[in-house]
Amino acid sequence: MRIGTITRASALAVAVLLTASGCGISMGTGGGQGGGGEVSGAADGSITFQTWNLKTEYADFFEELIDEFEKENPGSQVRWVDQPAEGYADKLSADAAAESLPDVVNVAPDLVHPLARAGAVLELEEARPGAAEAYLPDAWESFAMPGMDGVYAYPWYLNTGPVFYNRELFEQAGLDPDDPPSTFDELFDQALRMAEETGGETAMLGQTPGIIDLGMYGSQLMNGEGTEFTFNDAPAVEMVQRYREMYEAGALVPEALTQDYTGTGEQFMSGALAWAPGSAYDLENFRTNAPGLYENVGITEVLTNTGKANMYLQGVAVSAATEEPATATAFAEFVTGAAQQEAFAREVQIFPSTAGSLEDPYFTEDDGTDEGRVRVAAAAQLESAASYNPVLFNDQMKNLLRDEIALAVKGDKSPRQALDDAVDRCNELLGEG
């Protein structure tokens, strides 16, 4: 899976293409674990493990990981399948329907939801009682599905923040680059000042708010039962109204309202934008592809009214019909165990989801580098982070929300009406299942 990008979309979401069926899988009959119950026994079977877009850069790491597991579990065999990042959500569903889901699959919370509803993946609190203790509570709960009991994937690697800003653009606008915004109100006030001081030539903001932003602003995105969207409440209306003010003042780039707009990344890297949420992974991208920006980049914490930053999350699910449930669950727990997660976090700028891992000095002690500073700040955020992206909020709903917010920001609808319309239509889609 792609590790990170400088967008507000999940750095950890979406897609693989599976071209080979899983080894020894039978969805309908046979020796699968689909009937429920606790999984136990020796891990001495043959299984298939599927990731996406990891083999090109991390082949040595995963080949060594598999070798270690097979040595610790005599008789076990793990076939690794890594797929390109195209059409994975649909392909996963097709594989499940065709009874060819791999034994162990890399998923995000939104991708595992249809598999869980179809009974295609193990419910882990029944299959592996006590497994939750090994992981951060919020990471574990991110794989609980609305309207269903239990948890349907092991948490794997995490990512979050920080926010990057262009110190040079701050100085040109008369803003203090050593005192960046620490609240939304400060962000909006400084954005307006930047637009005024530069005659609208420099915008602070590069994208309209999405579902995650509304959540961090304080909107209650769904009702308590997880059966209806509710992101048309007062905090959401207020946030959209503030963005309308930013747009009218020139503090939000107009391209943000177009359907084919791809986000803040390119504009921030070109120096046309002053503020951009990103991830720890982005610093290397700046160093390589925008050295002028890299010399002037400032780093600060994600803004949130809830006290919790957003957690981007990957997981590992186990096929409910695997013929080797003991081996499959053992391998999933091995891959997502503390030792392996901490080792992987040293290969790339991501973070482990295992309990206690973020207390390691690697994640708590700044080594004097920009990368170390970002790593320590992001790790501190993850201790209390939460996933704001509802697993039921699909791409069609994201597009609907984006379009309605664009109408509100342009002044074609009131923020209240736009959000009411978005919620109504998203709930209709939710009811259509």
XYZ file of C-alpha atoms in Angstrom:
433
model
C 0.000 0.000 0.000
C 1.144 3.505 -0.765
C 2.544 4.872 2.497
C 1.734 8.557 2.378
C 0.949 11.658 0.326
C 0.349 15.323 0.978
C -3.415 15.309 0.683
C -6.273 15.329 3.146
C -7.491 12.068 1.758
C -6.395 9.050 3.627
C -2.717 8.443 3.046
C -3.596 4.940 3.719
C -6.694 4.234 1.656
C -7.566 2.146 -1.412
C -6.602 -0.324 -3.847
C -5.107 -3.485 -5.270
C -5.657 -5.747 -8.252
C -5.601 -9.439 -7.410
C -4.805 -11.621 -10.404
C -4.360 -14.971 -8.693
C -6.733 -16.757 -6.350
C -5.776 -17.508 -2.785
C -4.145 -20.781 -1.848
C -6.378 -23.452 -0.343
C -9.500 -21.279 0.022
C -13.090 -22.463 -0.096
C -15.736 -19.887 0.770
C -18.701 -22.189 0.747
C -17.746 -25.585 2.142
C -14.761 -27.500 3.397
C -12.404 -26.837 6.264
C -12.835 -23.113 6.589
C -13.359 -21.266 9.849
C -16.458 -19.448 8.626
C -18.675 -21.212 11.159
C -17.164 -19.170 13.976
C -15.507 -20.175 17.226
C -12.041 -19.747 18.648
C -9.081 -20.482 16.387
C -6.312 -22.621 17.843
C -3.800 -25.225 16.768
C -0.379 -25.428 15.166
C 0.639 -22.933 12.495
C 1.895 -25.520 10.027
C -0.226 -24.940 6.902
C 0.194 -23.222 3.527
C -1.394 -19.783 3.118
C -1.423 -16.768 0.795
C -0.648 -13.273 2.095
C -1.748 -10.302 -0.032
C -0.465 -6.722 0.173
C -0.624 -3.900 -2.342
C 2.074 -1.749 -3.822
C 4.739 -2.751 -1.285
C 6.934 -5.180 -3.187
C 8.849 -2.677 -5.320
C 10.433 -0.897 -2.358
C 10.100 -3.356 0.506
C 10.616 -6.805 -0.995
C 13.637 -7.618 1.175
C 11.797 -6.683 4.359
C 8.779 -8.881 3.665
C 10.778 -11.789 2.315
C 12.848 -11.799 5.514
C 9.671 -11.488 7.591
C 8.146 -14.522 5.858
C 11.366 -16.528 6.238
C 11.399 -15.774 9.970
C 7.781 -16.862 10.403
C 8.361 -20.119 8.508
C 11.430 -20.895 10.629
C 9.489 -20.274 13.841
C 6.592 -22.423 12.597
C 7.941 -25.618 10.987
C 5.739 -26.873 8.193
C 4.241 -23.455 7.431
C 4.460 -21.929 3.964
C 3.501 -18.369 3.067
C 3.026 -17.283 -0.528
C 3.235 -13.496 -0.835
C 1.089 -11.758 -3.465
C 1.601 -8.016 -3.951
C -0.788 -6.193 -6.243
C -0.801 -2.813 -8.023
C -2.990 -0.037 -6.683
C -5.885 -0.169 -9.139
C -9.469 -1.236 -8.488
C -8.807 -3.106 -5.279
C -12.109 -2.472 -3.488
C -14.156 -3.987 -6.307
C -11.686 -6.804 -6.803
C -11.731 -7.756 -3.125
C -15.512 -8.080 -3.268
C -15.280 -10.089 -6.476
C -12.699 -12.410 -4.946
C -14.885 -12.975 -1.911
C -17.902 -13.745 -4.104
C -15.795 -16.103 -6.216
C -14.559 -17.899 -3.095
C -10.969 -16.925 -3.838
C -10.153 -14.388 -1.132
C -6.526 -14.837 0.002
C -6.014 -16.249 3.480
C -4.521 -13.017 4.863
C -5.260 -9.680 3.181
C -4.106 -6.096 3.660
C -7.178 -3.859 4.121
C -8.237 -0.431 5.337
C -11.355 -0.067 7.540
C -13.587 0.986 4.639
C -12.366 -1.918 2.513
C -13.002 -4.572 5.152
C -16.562 -3.382 5.820
C -18.254 -5.103 2.827
C -16.207 -8.233 3.495
C -17.353 -8.261 7.111
C -21.002 -7.784 6.102
C -20.664 -10.711 3.694
C -19.140 -12.928 6.377
C -15.963 -13.235 4.317
C -13.469 -12.367 7.076
C -13.004 -13.622 10.613
C -14.501 -11.746 13.556
C -11.405 -11.589 15.723
C -12.818 -11.087 19.207
C -14.480 -14.482 18.882
C -11.729 -16.138 16.861
C -8.821 -14.787 18.935
C -10.006 -13.743 22.418
C -7.562 -11.371 24.068
C -5.880 -10.310 20.832
C -7.006 -6.704 21.355
C -4.594 -6.272 24.253
C -1.641 -6.157 21.856
C -2.841 -3.009 20.053
C -3.694 0.620 20.700
C -7.385 0.685 21.693
C -8.427 3.277 19.093
C -6.605 1.361 16.363
C -8.328 -1.884 17.320
C -11.751 -0.240 17.491
C -11.253 1.268 14.034
C -11.929 -2.195 12.628
C -15.242 -2.570 14.453
C -18.042 -2.251 11.928
C -21.224 -0.173 12.486
C -24.259 -2.335 13.214
C -22.111 -5.444 13.735
C -20.547 -7.036 16.784
C -16.816 -7.531 16.959
C -13.654 -6.523 15.109
C -12.717 -7.702 11.616
C -9.022 -6.952 11.060
C -5.821 -6.613 13.021
C -4.478 -3.043 13.105
C -1.246 -2.669 11.171
C 0.648 0.525 10.419
C -0.570 4.059 11.146
C 0.103 7.589 10.000
C -0.993 11.075 10.943
C -0.049 14.752 10.484
C 1.788 16.994 10.718
C 0.945 20.240 8.944
C 3.587 21.908 6.775
C 3.735 25.623 6.076
C 5.909 27.873 3.949
C 7.909 30.129 6.275
C 8.921 32.480 3.458
C 5.289 33.095 2.455
C 4.401 33.742 6.092
C 7.149 36.358 6.348
C 6.103 38.035 3.089
C 2.591 38.423 4.510
C 3.847 39.873 7.782
C 3.052 36.717 9.760
C 5.411 35.241 12.327
C 6.828 31.981 10.917
C 7.828 30.961 14.434
C 4.240 31.242 15.669
C 2.021 29.364 13.183
C -1.702 28.867 13.810
C -2.502 26.466 16.642
C -6.313 26.692 16.401
C -8.781 26.869 13.538
C -9.678 30.435 14.471
C -6.016 31.433 14.250
C -5.702 29.659 10.910
C -8.681 31.486 9.426
C -7.576 34.848 10.829
C -4.045 34.456 9.469
C -5.377 33.218 6.128
C -7.445 36.383 5.779
C -4.466 38.515 6.708
C -2.247 36.745 4.181
C -4.780 37.310 1.422
C -5.121 40.982 2.351
C -1.378 41.642 2.649
C -0.604 39.987 -0.689
C -3.527 41.431 -2.598
C -4.990 37.972 -3.018
C -1.840 36.693 -4.733
C -1.043 34.127 -2.028
C -3.622 31.777 -0.522
C -3.184 30.026 2.781
C -5.646 27.210 2.079
C -5.689 24.813 -0.840
C -8.683 22.552 -0.373
C -12.269 22.653 0.835
C -13.054 20.605 3.956
C -13.882 16.931 3.642
C -15.458 14.492 6.064
C -12.273 14.146 8.129
C -11.921 17.922 8.481
C -15.533 18.250 9.613
C -14.884 15.579 12.218
C -11.773 17.284 13.559
C -13.666 20.569 13.689
C -16.136 18.915 16.052
C -18.974 17.640 13.881
C -20.686 14.435 15.005
C -20.418 12.621 11.686
C -22.868 9.785 12.423
C -25.487 9.010 15.040
C -24.557 6.832 17.988
C -25.871 3.681 16.332
C -23.848 4.266 13.171
C -26.990 4.102 11.034
C -27.275 7.708 9.765
C -24.932 10.509 8.791
C -25.301 13.694 10.849
C -22.560 15.988 9.532
C -25.049 18.847 9.009
C -24.779 19.956 12.628
C -23.703 23.354 13.954
C -19.906 22.764 13.912
C -20.007 21.575 10.298
C -22.130 24.542 9.207
C -19.743 26.906 10.957
C -16.688 25.382 9.270
C -18.195 25.618 5.800
C -19.231 29.217 6.486
C -15.633 30.070 7.423
C -14.388 28.520 4.187
C -16.898 30.627 2.286
C -15.336 33.689 3.910
C -11.862 32.431 2.984
C -12.889 31.956 -0.642
C -14.460 35.397 -0.933
C -11.283 36.972 0.473
C -8.888 35.052 -1.771
C -7.524 32.961 1.091
C -8.655 29.709 -0.594
C -7.411 28.859 -4.074
C -10.312 28.892 -6.576
C -9.111 25.617 -8.121
C -10.264 23.890 -4.947
C -13.856 24.124 -6.203
C -13.275 22.303 -9.490
C -14.182 18.641 -9.851
C -10.821 17.569 -11.246
C -8.755 19.335 -8.592
C -6.225 16.924 -7.129
C -5.393 18.682 -3.897
C -2.810 20.877 -2.249
C 0.374 18.949 -2.967
C 1.596 20.434 -6.227
C 0.615 23.992 -5.320
C 2.343 23.775 -1.962
C 5.479 22.334 -3.519
C 5.514 25.062 -6.176
C 5.322 27.810 -3.551
C 1.829 28.950 -4.527
C 0.245 27.850 -1.261
C 1.253 28.482 2.341
C -0.391 25.680 4.364
C -0.749 21.959 3.666
C -1.599 18.990 5.877
C 0.648 16.037 5.098
C 2.450 13.109 6.661
C 5.898 12.253 7.945
C 6.563 10.663 4.571
C 6.387 13.988 2.738
C 9.636 15.534 3.960
C 11.722 13.245 1.777
C 9.527 14.196 -1.163
C 10.210 17.883 -0.476
C 13.949 17.297 -0.194
C 14.049 15.435 -3.487
C 11.525 17.303 -5.606
C 11.286 20.793 -4.069
C 14.611 21.660 -2.407
C 13.734 25.359 -2.284
C 10.596 24.590 -0.323
C 12.442 22.116 1.880
C 14.764 24.885 3.056
C 11.781 27.035 4.052
C 9.285 24.491 5.295
C 7.812 24.900 8.745
C 6.302 22.021 10.686
C 3.443 22.239 13.166
C 0.714 20.095 14.704
C -2.595 19.157 13.142
C -5.429 21.470 14.177
C -8.370 19.875 15.925
C -11.250 21.003 18.135
C -11.637 17.526 19.584
C -8.166 16.999 21.020
C -7.661 14.025 18.709
C -5.781 14.097 15.423
C -6.869 11.878 12.558
C -5.404 8.400 12.320
C -4.783 6.923 8.880
C -4.820 3.180 9.289
C -4.039 -0.074 7.541
C -4.967 -3.528 8.782
C -4.697 -7.242 8.074
C -7.822 -9.420 7.808
C -8.130 -13.206 7.743
C -10.448 -15.017 5.349
C -13.350 -16.652 7.155
C -13.074 -19.584 4.772
C -9.357 -20.207 4.989
C -8.573 -23.903 5.246
C -5.650 -23.020 7.529
C -7.139 -20.704 10.179
C -4.424 -21.423 12.751
C -1.639 -20.557 10.327
C -3.489 -17.576 8.886
C -4.231 -15.973 12.263
C -0.752 -16.753 13.544
C 0.802 -15.093 10.524
C -1.519 -12.072 10.739
C -0.550 -11.634 14.388
C 3.127 -12.077 13.508
C 3.007 -9.411 10.762
C 1.183 -6.982 13.044
C 3.173 -7.856 16.157
C 5.250 -5.241 17.932
C 8.653 -6.428 16.722
C 7.662 -6.505 13.064
C 5.724 -3.245 13.172
C 8.572 -1.420 14.898
C 11.040 -2.795 12.345
C 8.830 -1.692 9.448
C 8.525 1.791 10.951
C 12.296 2.091 10.658
C 12.088 1.244 6.970
C 9.584 3.989 6.121
C 7.936 6.914 7.867
C 4.930 5.110 9.325
C 4.051 4.152 12.902
C 3.187 0.929 14.744
C -0.297 0.273 16.120
C 0.916 -2.042 18.879
C 0.512 -1.152 22.542
C 3.658 0.368 24.036
C 5.563 0.640 20.756
C 5.262 4.410 20.550
C 7.098 4.661 23.877
C 10.313 3.504 22.188
C 12.954 6.297 22.150
C 12.889 6.189 18.357
C 9.416 7.722 18.557
C 9.892 9.933 21.624
C 13.378 11.456 21.306
C 14.141 14.121 18.710
C 17.462 13.350 17.009
C 17.922 16.908 15.772
C 16.772 16.233 12.216
C 13.586 17.459 10.570
C 12.579 13.844 10.082
C 13.094 13.156 13.773
C 11.071 16.176 14.766
C 8.173 15.111 12.530
C 8.377 11.517 13.725
C 8.265 12.468 17.408
C 5.416 14.959 16.926
C 3.348 12.518 14.881
C 3.928 9.674 17.324
C 2.728 11.862 20.201
C -0.446 12.659 18.236
C -1.110 8.985 17.548
C -1.290 8.080 21.223
C -4.713 9.750 21.319
C -5.638 9.853 17.620
C -8.889 8.566 16.153
C -10.134 7.635 12.708
C -12.661 10.236 11.544
C -13.444 8.611 8.198
C -16.647 6.554 8.665
C -16.243 3.121 7.100
C -19.658 3.575 5.464
C -18.649 6.835 3.762
C -17.774 5.671 0.263
C -16.265 7.477 -2.719
C -19.653 8.435 -4.152
C -20.556 10.081 -0.848
C -17.207 11.873 -0.723
C -17.891 13.325 -4.156
C -21.390 14.399 -3.127
C -20.078 16.178 -0.057
C -17.310 17.869 -2.042
C -19.775 19.137 -4.647
C -22.252 20.458 -2.074
C -19.528 22.228 -0.113
C -18.266 23.791 -3.343
C -21.752 25.182 -3.974
C -21.831 26.640 -0.466
C -18.346 28.125 -0.718
C -19.233 29.802 -4.041
C -22.436 31.211 -2.514
C -24.849 29.192 -4.642
C -26.306 27.586 -1.497
C -26.196 28.388 2.173
C -23.802 26.177 4.186
C -26.813 24.758 6.046
C -28.694 23.865 2.854
C -25.624 22.340 1.224
C -24.892 20.121 4.211
C -28.550 19.178 4.637
C -28.640 18.113 0.990
C -25.402 16.160 1.329
C -26.607 14.344 4.443
C -29.987 13.528 2.894
C -28.438 12.086 -0.251
C -25.725 10.169 1.632
C -28.340 8.644 3.921
C -30.358 7.635 0.875
C -27.301 5.876 -0.515
C -26.716 4.279 2.870
C -30.265 2.929 2.826
C -29.738 1.525 -0.646
C -26.939 -0.563 0.835
